[in-house]
Short mmCIF file of C-alpha atoms and ligand atoms in Angstrom, two decimals:
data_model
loop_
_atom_site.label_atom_id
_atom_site.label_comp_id
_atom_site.label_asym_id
_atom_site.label_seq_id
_atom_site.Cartn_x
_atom_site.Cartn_y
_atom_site.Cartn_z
CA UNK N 1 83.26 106.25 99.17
CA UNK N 2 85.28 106.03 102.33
CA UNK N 3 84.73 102.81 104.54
CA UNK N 4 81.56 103.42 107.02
CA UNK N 5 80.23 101.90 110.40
CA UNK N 6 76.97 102.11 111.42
CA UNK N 7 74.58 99.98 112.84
CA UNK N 8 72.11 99.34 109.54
CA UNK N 9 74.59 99.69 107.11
CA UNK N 10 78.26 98.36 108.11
CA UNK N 11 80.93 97.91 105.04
CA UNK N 12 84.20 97.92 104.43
CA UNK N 13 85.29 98.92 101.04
CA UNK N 14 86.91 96.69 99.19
CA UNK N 15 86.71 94.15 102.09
CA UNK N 16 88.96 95.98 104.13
CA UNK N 17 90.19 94.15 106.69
CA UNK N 18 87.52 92.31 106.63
CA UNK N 19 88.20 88.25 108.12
CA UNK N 20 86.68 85.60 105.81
CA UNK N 21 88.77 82.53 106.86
CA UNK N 22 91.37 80.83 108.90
CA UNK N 23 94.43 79.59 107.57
CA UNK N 24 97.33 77.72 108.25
CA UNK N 25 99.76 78.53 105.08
CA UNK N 26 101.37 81.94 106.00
CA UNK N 27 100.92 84.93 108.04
CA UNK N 28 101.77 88.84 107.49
CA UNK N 29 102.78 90.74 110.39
CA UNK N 30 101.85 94.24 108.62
CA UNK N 31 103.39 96.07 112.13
CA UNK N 32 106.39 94.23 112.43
CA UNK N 33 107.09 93.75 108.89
CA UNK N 34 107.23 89.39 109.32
CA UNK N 35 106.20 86.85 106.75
CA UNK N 36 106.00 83.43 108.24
CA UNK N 37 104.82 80.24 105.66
CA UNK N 38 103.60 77.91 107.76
CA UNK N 39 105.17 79.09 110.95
CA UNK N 40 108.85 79.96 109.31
CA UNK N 41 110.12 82.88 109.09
CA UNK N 42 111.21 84.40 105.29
CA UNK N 43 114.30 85.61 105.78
CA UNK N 44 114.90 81.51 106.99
CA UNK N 45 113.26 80.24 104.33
CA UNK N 46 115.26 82.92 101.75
CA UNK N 47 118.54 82.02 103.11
CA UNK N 48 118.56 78.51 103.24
CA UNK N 49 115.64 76.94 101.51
CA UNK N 50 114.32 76.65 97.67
CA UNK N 51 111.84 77.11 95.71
CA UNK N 52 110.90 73.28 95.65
CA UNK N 53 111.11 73.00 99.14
CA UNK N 54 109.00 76.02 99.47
CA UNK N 55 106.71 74.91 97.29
CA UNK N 56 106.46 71.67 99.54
CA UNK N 57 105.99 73.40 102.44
CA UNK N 58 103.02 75.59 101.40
CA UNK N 59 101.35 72.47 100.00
CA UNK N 60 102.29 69.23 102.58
CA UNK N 61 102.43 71.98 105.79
CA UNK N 62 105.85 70.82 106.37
CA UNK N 63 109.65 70.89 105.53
CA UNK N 64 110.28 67.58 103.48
CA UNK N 65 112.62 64.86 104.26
CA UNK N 66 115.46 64.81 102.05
CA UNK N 67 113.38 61.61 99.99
CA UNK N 68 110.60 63.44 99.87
CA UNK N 69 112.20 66.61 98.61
CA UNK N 70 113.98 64.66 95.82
CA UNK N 71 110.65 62.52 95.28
CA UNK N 72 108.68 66.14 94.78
CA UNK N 73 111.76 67.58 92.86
CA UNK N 74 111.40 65.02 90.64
CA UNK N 75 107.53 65.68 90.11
CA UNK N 76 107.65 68.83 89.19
CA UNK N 77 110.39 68.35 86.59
CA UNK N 78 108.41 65.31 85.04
CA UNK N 79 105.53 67.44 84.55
CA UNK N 80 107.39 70.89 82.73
CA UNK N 81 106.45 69.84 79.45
CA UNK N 82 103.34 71.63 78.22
CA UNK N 83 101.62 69.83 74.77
CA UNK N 84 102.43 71.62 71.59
CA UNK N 85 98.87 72.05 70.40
CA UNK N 86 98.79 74.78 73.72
CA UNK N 87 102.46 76.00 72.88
CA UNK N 88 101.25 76.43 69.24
CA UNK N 89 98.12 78.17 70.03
CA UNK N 90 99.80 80.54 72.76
CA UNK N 91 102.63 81.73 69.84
CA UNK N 92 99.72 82.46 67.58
CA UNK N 93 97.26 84.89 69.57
CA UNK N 94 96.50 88.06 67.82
CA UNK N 95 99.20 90.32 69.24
CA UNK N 96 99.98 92.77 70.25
CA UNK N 97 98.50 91.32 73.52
CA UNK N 98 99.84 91.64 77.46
CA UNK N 99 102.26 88.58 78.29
CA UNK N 100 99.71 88.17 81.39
CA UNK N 101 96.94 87.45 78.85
CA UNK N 102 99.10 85.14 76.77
CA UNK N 103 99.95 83.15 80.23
CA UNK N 104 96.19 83.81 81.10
CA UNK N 105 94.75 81.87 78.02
CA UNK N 106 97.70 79.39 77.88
CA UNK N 107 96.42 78.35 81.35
CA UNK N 108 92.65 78.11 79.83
CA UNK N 109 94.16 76.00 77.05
CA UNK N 110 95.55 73.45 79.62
CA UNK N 111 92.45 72.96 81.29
CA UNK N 112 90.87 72.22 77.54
CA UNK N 113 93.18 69.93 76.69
CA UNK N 114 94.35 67.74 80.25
CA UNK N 115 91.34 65.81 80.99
CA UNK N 116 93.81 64.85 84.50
CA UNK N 117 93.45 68.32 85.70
CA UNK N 118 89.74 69.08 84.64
CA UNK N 119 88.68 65.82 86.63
CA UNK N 120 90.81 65.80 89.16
CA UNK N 121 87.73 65.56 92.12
CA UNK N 122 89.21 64.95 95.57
CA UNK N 123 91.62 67.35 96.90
CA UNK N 124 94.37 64.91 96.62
CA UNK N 125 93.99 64.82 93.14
CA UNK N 126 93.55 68.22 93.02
CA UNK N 127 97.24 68.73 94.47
CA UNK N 128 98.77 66.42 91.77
CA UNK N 129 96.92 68.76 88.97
CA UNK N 130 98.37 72.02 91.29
CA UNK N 131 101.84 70.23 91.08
CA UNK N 132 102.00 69.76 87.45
CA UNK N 133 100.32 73.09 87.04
CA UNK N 134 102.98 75.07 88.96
CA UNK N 135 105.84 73.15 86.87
CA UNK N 136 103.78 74.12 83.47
CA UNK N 137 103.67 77.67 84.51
CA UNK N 138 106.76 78.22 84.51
CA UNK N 139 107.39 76.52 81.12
CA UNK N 140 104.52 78.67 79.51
CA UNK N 141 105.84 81.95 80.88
CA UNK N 142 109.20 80.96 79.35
CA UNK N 143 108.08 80.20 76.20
CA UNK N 144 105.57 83.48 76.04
CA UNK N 145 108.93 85.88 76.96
CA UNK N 146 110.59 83.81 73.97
CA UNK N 147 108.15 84.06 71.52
CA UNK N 148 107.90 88.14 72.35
CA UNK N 149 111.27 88.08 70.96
CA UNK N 150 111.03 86.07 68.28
CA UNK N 151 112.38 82.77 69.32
CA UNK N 152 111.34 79.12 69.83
CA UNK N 153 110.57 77.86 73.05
CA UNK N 154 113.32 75.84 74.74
CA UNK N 155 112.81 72.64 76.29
CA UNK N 156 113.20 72.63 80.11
CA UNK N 157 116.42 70.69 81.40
CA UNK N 158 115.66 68.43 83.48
CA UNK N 159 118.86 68.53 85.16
CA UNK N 160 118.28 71.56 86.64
CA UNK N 161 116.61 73.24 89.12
CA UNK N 162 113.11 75.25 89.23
CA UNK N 163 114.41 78.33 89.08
CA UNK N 164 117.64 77.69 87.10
CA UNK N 165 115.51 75.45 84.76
CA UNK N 166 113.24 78.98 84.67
CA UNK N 167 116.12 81.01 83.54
CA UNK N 168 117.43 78.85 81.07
CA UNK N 169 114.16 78.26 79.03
CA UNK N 170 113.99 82.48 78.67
CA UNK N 171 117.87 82.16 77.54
CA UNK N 172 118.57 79.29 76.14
CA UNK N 173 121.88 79.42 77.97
CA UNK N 174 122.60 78.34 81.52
CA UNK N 175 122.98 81.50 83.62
CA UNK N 176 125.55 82.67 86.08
CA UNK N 177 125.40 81.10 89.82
CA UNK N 178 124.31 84.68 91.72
CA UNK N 179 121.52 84.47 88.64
CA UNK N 180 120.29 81.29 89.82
CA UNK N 181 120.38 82.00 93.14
CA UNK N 182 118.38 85.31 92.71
CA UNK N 183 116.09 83.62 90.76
CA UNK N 184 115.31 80.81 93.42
CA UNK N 185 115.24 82.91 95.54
CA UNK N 186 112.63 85.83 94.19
CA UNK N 187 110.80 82.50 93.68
CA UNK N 188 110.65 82.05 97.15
CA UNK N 189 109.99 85.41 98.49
CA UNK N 190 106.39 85.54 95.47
CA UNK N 191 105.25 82.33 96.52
CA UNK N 192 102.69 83.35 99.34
CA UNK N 193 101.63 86.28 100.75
CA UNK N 194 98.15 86.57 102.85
CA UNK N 195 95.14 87.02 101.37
CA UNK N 196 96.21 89.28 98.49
CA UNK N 197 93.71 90.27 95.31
CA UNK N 198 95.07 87.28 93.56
CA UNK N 199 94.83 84.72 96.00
CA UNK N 200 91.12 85.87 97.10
CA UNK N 201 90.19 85.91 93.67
CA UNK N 202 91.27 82.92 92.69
CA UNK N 203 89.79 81.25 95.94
CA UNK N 204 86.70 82.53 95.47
CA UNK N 205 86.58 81.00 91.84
CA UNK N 206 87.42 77.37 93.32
CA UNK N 207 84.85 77.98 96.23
CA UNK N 208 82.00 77.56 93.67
CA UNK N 209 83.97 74.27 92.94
CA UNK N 210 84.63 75.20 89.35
CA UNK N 211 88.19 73.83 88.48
CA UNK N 212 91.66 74.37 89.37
CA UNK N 213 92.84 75.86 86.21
CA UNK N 214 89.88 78.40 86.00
CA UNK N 215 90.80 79.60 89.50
CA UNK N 216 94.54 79.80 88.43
CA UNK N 217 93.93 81.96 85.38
CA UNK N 218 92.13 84.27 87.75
CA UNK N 219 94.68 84.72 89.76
CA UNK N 220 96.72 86.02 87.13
CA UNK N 221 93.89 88.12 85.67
CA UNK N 222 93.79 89.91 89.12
CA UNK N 223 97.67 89.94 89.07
CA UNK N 224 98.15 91.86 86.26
CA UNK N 225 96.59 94.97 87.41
CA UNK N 226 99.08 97.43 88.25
CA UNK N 227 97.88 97.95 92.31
CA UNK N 228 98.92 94.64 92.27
CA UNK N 229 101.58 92.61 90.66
CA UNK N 230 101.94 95.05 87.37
CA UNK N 231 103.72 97.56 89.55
CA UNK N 232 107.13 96.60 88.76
CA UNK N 233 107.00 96.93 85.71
CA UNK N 234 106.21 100.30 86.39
CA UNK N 235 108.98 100.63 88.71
CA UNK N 236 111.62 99.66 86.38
CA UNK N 237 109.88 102.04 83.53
CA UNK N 238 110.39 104.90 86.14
CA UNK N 239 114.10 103.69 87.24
CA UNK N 240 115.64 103.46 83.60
CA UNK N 241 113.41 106.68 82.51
CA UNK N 242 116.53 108.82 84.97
CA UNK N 243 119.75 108.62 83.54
CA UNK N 244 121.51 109.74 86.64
CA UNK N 245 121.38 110.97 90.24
CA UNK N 246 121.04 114.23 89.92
CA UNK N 247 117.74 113.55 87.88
CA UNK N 248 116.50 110.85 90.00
CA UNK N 249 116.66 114.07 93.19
CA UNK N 250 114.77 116.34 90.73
CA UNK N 251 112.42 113.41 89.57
CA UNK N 252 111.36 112.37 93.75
CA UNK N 253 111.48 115.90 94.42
CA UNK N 254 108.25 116.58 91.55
CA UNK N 255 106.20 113.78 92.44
CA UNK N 256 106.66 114.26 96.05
CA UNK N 257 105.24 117.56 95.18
CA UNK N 258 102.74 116.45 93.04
CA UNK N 259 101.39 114.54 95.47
CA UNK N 260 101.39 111.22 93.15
CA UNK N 261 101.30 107.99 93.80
CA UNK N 262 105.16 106.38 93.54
CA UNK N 263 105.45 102.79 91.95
CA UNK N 264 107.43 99.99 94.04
CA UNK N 265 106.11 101.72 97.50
CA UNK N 266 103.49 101.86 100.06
CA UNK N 267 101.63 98.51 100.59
CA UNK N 268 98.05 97.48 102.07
CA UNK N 269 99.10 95.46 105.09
CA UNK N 270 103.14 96.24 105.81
CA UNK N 271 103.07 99.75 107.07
CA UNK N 272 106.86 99.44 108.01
CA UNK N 273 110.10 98.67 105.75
CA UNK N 274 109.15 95.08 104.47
CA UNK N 275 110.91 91.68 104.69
CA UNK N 276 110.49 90.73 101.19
CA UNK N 277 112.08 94.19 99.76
CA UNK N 278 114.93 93.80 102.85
CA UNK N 279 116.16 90.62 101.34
CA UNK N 280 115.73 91.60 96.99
CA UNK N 281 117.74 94.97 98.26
CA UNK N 282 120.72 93.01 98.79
CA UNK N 283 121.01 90.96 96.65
CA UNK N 284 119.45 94.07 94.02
CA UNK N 285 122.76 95.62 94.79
CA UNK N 286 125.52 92.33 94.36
CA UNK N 287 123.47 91.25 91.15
CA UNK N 288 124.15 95.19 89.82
CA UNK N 289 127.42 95.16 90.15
CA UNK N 290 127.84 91.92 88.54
CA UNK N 291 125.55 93.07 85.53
CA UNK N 292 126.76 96.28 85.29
CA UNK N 293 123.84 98.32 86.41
CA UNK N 294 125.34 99.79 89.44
CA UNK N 295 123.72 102.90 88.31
CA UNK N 296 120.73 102.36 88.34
CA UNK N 297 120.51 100.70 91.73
CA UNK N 298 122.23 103.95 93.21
CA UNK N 299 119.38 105.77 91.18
CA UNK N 300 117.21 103.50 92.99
CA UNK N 301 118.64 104.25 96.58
CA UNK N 302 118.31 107.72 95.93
CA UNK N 303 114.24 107.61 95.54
CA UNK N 304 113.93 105.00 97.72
CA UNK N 305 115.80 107.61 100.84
CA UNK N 306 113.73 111.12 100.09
CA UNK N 307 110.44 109.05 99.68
CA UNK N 308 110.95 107.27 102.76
CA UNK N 309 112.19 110.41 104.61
CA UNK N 310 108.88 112.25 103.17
CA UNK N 311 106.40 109.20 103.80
CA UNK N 312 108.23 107.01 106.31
CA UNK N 313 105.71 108.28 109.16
CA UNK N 314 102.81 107.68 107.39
CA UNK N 315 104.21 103.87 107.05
CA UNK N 316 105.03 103.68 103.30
CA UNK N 317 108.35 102.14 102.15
CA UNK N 318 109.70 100.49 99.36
CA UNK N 319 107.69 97.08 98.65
CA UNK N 320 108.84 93.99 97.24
CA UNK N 321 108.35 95.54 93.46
CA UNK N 322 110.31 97.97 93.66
CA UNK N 323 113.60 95.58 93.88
CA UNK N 324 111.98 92.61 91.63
CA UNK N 325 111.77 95.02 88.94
CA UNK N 326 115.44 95.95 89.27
CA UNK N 327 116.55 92.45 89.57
CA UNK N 328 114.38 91.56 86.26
CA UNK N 329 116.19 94.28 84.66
CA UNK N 330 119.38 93.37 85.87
CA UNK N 331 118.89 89.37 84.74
CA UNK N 332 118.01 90.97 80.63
CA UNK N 333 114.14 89.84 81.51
CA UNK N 334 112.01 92.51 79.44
CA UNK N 335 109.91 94.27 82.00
CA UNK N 336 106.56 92.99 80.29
CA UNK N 337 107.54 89.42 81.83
CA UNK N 338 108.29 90.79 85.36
CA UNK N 339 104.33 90.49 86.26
CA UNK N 340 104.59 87.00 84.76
CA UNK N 341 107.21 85.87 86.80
CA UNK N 342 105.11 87.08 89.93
CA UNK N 343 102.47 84.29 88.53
CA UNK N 344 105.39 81.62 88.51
CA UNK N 345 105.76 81.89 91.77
CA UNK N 346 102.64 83.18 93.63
CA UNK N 347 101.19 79.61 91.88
CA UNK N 348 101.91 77.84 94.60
CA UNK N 349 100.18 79.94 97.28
CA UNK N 350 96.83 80.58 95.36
CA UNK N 351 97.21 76.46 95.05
CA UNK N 352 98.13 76.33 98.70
CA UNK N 353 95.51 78.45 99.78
CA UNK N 354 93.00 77.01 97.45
CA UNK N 355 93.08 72.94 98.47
CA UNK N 356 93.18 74.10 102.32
CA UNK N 357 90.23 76.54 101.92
CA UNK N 358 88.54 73.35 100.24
CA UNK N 359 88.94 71.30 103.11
CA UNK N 360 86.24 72.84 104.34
CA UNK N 361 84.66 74.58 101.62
CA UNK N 362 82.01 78.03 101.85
CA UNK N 363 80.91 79.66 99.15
CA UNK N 364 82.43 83.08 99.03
CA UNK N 365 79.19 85.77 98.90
CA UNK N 366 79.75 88.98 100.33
CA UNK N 367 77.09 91.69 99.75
CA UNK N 368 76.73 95.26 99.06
CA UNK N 369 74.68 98.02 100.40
CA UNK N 370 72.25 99.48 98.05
CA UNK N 371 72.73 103.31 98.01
CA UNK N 372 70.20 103.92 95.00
CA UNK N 373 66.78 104.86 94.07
CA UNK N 374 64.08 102.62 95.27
CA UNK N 375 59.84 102.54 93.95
CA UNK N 376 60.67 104.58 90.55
CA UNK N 377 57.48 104.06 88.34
CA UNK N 378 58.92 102.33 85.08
CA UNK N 379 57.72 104.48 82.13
CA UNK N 380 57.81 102.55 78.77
CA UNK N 381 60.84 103.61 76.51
CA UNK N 382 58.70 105.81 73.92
CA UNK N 383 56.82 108.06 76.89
CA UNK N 384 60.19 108.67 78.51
CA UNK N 385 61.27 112.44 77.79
N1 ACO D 1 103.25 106.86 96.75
C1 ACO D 1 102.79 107.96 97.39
N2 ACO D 1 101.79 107.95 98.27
C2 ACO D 1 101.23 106.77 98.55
C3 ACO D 1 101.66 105.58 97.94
C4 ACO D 1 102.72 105.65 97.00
N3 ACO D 1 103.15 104.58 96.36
N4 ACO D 1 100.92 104.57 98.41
C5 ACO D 1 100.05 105.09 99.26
N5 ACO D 1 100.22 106.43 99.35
C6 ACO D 1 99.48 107.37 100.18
C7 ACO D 1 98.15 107.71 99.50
O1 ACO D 1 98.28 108.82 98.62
C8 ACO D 1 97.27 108.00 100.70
O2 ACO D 1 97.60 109.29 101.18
P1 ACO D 1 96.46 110.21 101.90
O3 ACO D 1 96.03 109.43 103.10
O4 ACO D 1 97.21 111.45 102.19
O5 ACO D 1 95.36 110.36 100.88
C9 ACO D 1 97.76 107.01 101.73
O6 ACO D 1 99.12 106.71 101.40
C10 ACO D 1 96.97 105.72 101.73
O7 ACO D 1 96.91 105.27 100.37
P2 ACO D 1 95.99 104.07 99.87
O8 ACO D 1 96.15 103.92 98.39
O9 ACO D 1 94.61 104.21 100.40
O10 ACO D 1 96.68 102.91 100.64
P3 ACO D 1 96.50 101.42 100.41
O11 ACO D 1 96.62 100.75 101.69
O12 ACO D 1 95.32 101.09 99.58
O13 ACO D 1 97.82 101.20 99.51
C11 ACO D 1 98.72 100.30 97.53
C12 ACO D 1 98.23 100.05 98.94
C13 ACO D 1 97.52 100.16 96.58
C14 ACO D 1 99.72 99.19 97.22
C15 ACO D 1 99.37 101.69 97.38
O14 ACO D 1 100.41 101.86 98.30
C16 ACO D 1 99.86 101.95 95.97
O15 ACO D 1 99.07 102.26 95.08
N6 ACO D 1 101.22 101.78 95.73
C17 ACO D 1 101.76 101.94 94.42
C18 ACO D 1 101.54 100.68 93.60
C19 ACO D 1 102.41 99.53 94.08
O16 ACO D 1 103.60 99.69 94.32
N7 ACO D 1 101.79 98.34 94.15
C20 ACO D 1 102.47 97.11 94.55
C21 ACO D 1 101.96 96.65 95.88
S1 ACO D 1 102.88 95.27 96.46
C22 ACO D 1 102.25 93.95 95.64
O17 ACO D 1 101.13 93.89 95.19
C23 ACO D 1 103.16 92.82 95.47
#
């Protein structure tokens, strides 16, 4: 049903555009393709921030002084160990089973077992129970990719940084310098991003005041659907599914003539080339050469040109999942953990958005039209024909 306006019965479909709050963490300028967190600009914070400080940002409102930065560095690296009786259980799940839905329940497990997080009450405790929850995430999603593959979890390194710490629990092995860097910052670019499915889902779990973690998991439930953070994996499916140019022209050429939908492209809000797709595209391209997967990048320039040239007008252009994936895939990350690195990151926004939205706290309740039947005589189950 499209979205209607009229006087007794005014919707919007999905919430469309629809304003439910205010918010100080980050803004979308869907026209001018901008993302701002907290007033600065992405392609800033991409080039010269990280993930930590990021992370700090979205949650304090501010850059950190160096001391704080080290003092919140060191916070989350003190709290990347998650208990073996949640490791354990994760490894053991009836599989086969979604990575999301490992990372899902491994969050549910958490909140069973840290009493810390369950109580935490005010919203400063609350951010303590975000912090260590954003540093666990990352150590769960590791330890999920491993365990797909048959391997033991590796301990985080505590010398190392978020994202470097990231890549070396899925390897084992400390990773190239352009690997870290990518990683960061990917990291960076996930973290926050308006009031996406996740993010309102997950707020409008912690606006009935039920706890942190059950808000988090919902977050990634919503994530995983392929409208939303699943669609890279998609992507990369599509990219390595052409094994050259020539195919990739006759593959954009069909769907464009299908008519269907093209993973990695179009987005809800940015109806011009986005910021977040701008920077991965660069650094898409130096992290294929050094991998070796020039190809599939060029592949990847050649859908991303005749879909643009077919759809540009009507504002649809690559989005940020159509590089990720090719990044992923580039960095040997199985694509079934790309959606789970989305949750890594975007962590720290539904946190973010969560403790500011419970400053002040309603409880979300939107309502529907009813469209059906109304006075139908109930007729008892044996006279009904
Ligand atoms: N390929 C081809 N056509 C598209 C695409 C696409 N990827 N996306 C939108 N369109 C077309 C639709 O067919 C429709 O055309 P019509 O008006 O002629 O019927 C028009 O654009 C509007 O489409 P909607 O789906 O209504 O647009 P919406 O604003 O809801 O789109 C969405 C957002 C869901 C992301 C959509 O673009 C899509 O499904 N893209 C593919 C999946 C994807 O890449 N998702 C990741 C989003 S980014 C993220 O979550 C991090």
């Amino acid at each position: 049903m499209k979205n209607q306006k009229n006087r007794e019965t005014d919707f919007a479909k999905g919430l469309e555009g629809i304003v439910s709050n205010t918010t100080r963490i980050g803004y979308v300028d869907g026209e001018a393709g901008k993302l701002s967190y907290r007033g600065y600009d992405i392609e800033d914070l991409a080039e010269h921030s990280s993930y930590e400080e990021t992370v700090y940002l979205l949650l304090n409102g501010k850059l950190p002084t160096l001391s704080e930065l080290e003092e919140f560095t060191d916070k989350l690296k003190g709290n990347r160990t998650v208990a073996d009786e949640v490791m354990n259980r994760i490894t053991h799940l009836p599989c086969p089973c979604h990575p999301m839905s490992m990372l899902r329940s491994g969050i549910s497990l958490l909140e069973c077992i840290d009493d810390t997080c369950r109580i935490a009450e005010d919203l400063e405790e609350k951010k303590e129970a975000g912090i260590k929850l954003i540093a666990q995430t990352a150590t769960l999603t590791a330890a999920v990719a491993r365990h797909l593959q048959e391997k033991e979890p590796v301990p985080p390194d505590p010398a190392l940084p978020h994202g470097a710490n990231f890549l070396y629990m899925l390897r084992g092995e400390r990773a190239k310098p352009l690997e870290e860097r990518v990683m960061d910052l990917s990291l960076i670019l996930h973290a926050d991003h308006g009031m996406n499915a996740s993010t309102f889902a997950s707020m409008v779990v912690a606006s009935t005041l039920s706890d942190l973690h059950s808000a988090v998991s919902s977050g990634i439930a919503t994530l995983k659907g392929p409208l939303h953070g699943g669609a890279n994996e998609r992507v990369i499916r599509m990219l390595t599914g052409i094994s050259s140019i020539a195919e990739a022209e006759a593959f954009v050429e069909k769907v464009l003539a299908e008519k269907t939908k093209i993973m990695g492209f179009g987005h809800r809000v940015y109806k011009t080339y986005e910021p977040r797709a701008k920077i991965l595209q660069g650094y898409a391209k130096k992290l294929t050469e050094l991998t070796g997967n020039e190809e599939l990048f060029e592949i990847a320039q050649t859908i991303e040109k005749r879909v643009t040239e077919a759809y540009g007008s009507k504002g649809i252009f690559p989005n940020v999942d159509f590089y990720s994936g090719l990044i992923y895939h580039s960095l040997g990350i199985d694509e079934s953990i790309f959606t789970p690195i989305f949750a890594v990151s975007r962590i720290a926004g539904w946190v973010a958005r969560i403790l500011e939205y419970l400053e002040d706290n309603r409880l979300f309740r939107p309502r529907a039209v009813y469209t059906g039947p109304t006075d139908l005589p109930y007729v008892p189950v044996r006279e009904r024909g």
